[in-house]
Coordinates of C-alpha atoms in Angstrom, one line a residue:
M1 CA 0.0 0.0 0.0
A2 CA 1.4 3.4 -1.0
Y3 CA 1.4 6.5 1.2
L4 CA 0.6 9.9 -0.2
D5 CA 2.3 12.7 1.7
L6 CA -0.3 15.5 1.5
E7 CA 1.7 18.0 3.6
H8 CA 4.7 17.9 1.2
P9 CA 3.3 17.0 -2.2
F10 CA 6.5 17.8 -4.1
A11 CA 9.0 16.5 -1.6
A12 CA 11.5 13.8 -2.4
P13 CA 10.9 10.3 -1.2
G14 CA 11.3 9.9 2.6
A15 CA 14.5 7.9 2.4
S16 CA 16.3 10.6 0.3
R17 CA 15.1 13.6 2.4
D18 CA 17.7 15.3 4.4
T19 CA 16.4 15.1 7.9
A20 CA 19.3 16.9 9.5
K21 CA 18.7 20.3 11.0
P22 CA 20.2 23.3 9.1
A23 CA 23.6 24.3 10.3
D24 CA 23.8 27.2 12.7
T25 CA 25.7 29.9 10.9
A26 CA 26.3 32.1 13.9
P27 CA 30.0 31.9 15.0
S28 CA 30.6 30.5 18.5
F29 CA 33.2 28.9 20.7
S30 CA 33.0 26.0 23.1
A31 CA 33.2 26.5 26.8
L32 CA 36.9 25.4 26.8
E33 CA 37.7 27.9 24.1
W34 CA 36.0 30.7 25.9
S35 CA 38.0 29.9 29.0
V36 CA 41.2 30.0 26.9
I37 CA 40.2 33.5 25.7
A38 CA 39.5 34.6 29.3
V39 CA 42.9 33.3 30.5
A40 CA 44.7 35.1 27.7
R41 CA 43.6 38.4 29.2
R42 CA 46.4 38.3 31.7
D43 CA 49.1 37.3 29.2
R44 CA 51.4 39.9 27.7
I45 CA 52.4 40.1 24.1
S46 CA 55.9 39.1 25.2
S47 CA 54.5 35.7 26.3
L48 CA 54.1 34.9 22.6
D49 CA 57.8 35.2 21.8
E50 CA 60.3 32.3 22.0
P51 CA 62.9 33.1 24.7
G52 CA 66.5 33.4 23.4
A53 CA 69.5 31.6 24.7
I54 CA 70.4 34.2 27.2
A55 CA 66.9 34.5 28.5
R56 CA 66.8 30.7 29.0
A57 CA 70.1 30.8 30.8
F58 CA 69.0 33.5 33.2
G59 CA 65.7 31.8 33.6
G60 CA 67.4 28.6 34.6
L61 CA 69.9 30.4 36.8
F62 CA 67.6 32.7 38.6
G63 CA 64.3 30.8 38.4
F64 CA 62.5 33.2 36.0
G65 CA 59.7 31.2 34.6
K66 CA 58.3 31.7 31.2
A67 CA 54.6 31.6 30.4
S68 CA 53.7 28.1 29.5
R69 CA 52.2 27.3 26.2
L70 CA 49.0 25.2 25.8
A71 CA 49.5 21.6 24.9
E72 CA 46.8 21.5 22.3
P73 CA 48.0 23.3 19.2
K74 CA 44.5 24.6 18.2
L75 CA 44.0 26.1 21.6
E76 CA 47.4 27.6 21.6
T77 CA 46.6 29.3 18.3
L78 CA 43.4 30.6 19.8
R79 CA 45.3 31.9 22.9
R80 CA 47.8 33.7 20.7
L81 CA 45.1 35.5 18.7
A82 CA 43.2 36.3 22.0
V83 CA 46.4 37.8 23.5
H84 CA 46.7 40.1 20.5
A85 CA 43.0 40.9 20.6
W86 CA 43.1 41.8 24.4
R87 CA 46.2 44.0 23.9
R88 CA 45.6 45.5 20.4
G89 CA 42.0 45.2 19.6
Y90 CA 41.3 44.9 15.9
A91 CA 45.0 45.5 15.0
L92 CA 45.8 41.8 14.6
P93 CA 48.9 40.5 12.8
A94 CA 48.1 38.9 9.5
S95 CA 50.3 35.9 10.3
E96 CA 48.4 35.2 13.5
V97 CA 45.0 35.5 11.7
G98 CA 46.4 33.1 9.0
N99 CA 47.5 30.6 11.7
F100 CA 44.0 31.0 13.3
L101 CA 42.3 30.1 10.0
K102 CA 44.7 27.2 9.3
A103 CA 43.9 25.8 12.8
G104 CA 40.3 25.3 11.7
F105 CA 38.7 28.5 13.0
T106 CA 36.7 30.9 10.8
M107 CA 37.0 34.6 10.1
A108 CA 33.6 35.0 11.8
Q109 CA 35.0 33.5 14.9
A110 CA 37.9 35.9 14.8
E111 CA 35.5 38.8 14.5
L112 CA 33.5 37.4 17.5
L113 CA 36.6 37.0 19.5
V114 CA 37.8 40.6 18.9
A115 CA 34.3 42.0 19.4
S116 CA 33.8 40.2 22.7
V117 CA 37.1 41.3 24.2
T118 CA 36.9 44.9 23.0
G119 CA 33.2 45.3 23.7
G120 CA 32.7 46.5 20.1
T121 CA 30.3 45.4 17.5
M122 CA 31.1 42.8 14.9
G123 CA 32.4 44.4 11.8
S124 CA 34.6 43.4 9.0
L125 CA 37.9 42.3 10.3
A126 CA 39.5 41.7 7.0
W127 CA 40.5 45.3 6.3
K128 CA 41.7 45.9 9.9
I129 CA 44.4 43.2 10.0
A130 CA 47.8 44.7 10.5
A131 CA 50.6 43.6 8.1

């Protein structure tokens, strides 16, 4: 016995219909990613640099610690961009934005990050990236 779907007369057969919900296009971060962004607030720009040989020697000799990096590369990339956003706002280095995108994030997430830490509205970040 055949079934006639009167609610959707021109729809594809039930087996071929896409029953998945449409993807949410709004940018967002997970709770862990938001905590990384919050922790990055206290980090300085200098925490992003690799220490030189002399700095490592003095650090070992006098016990100066360096800011530890995150073990997860994707979260470390997020932390690096968040540090720049906390310190410089929309003036982000192009290399950091490129690394952010390569890590699997989107430009919309970068805009959300900067807008949330600066208290600004989301605008186009593409023309504000520092070279």
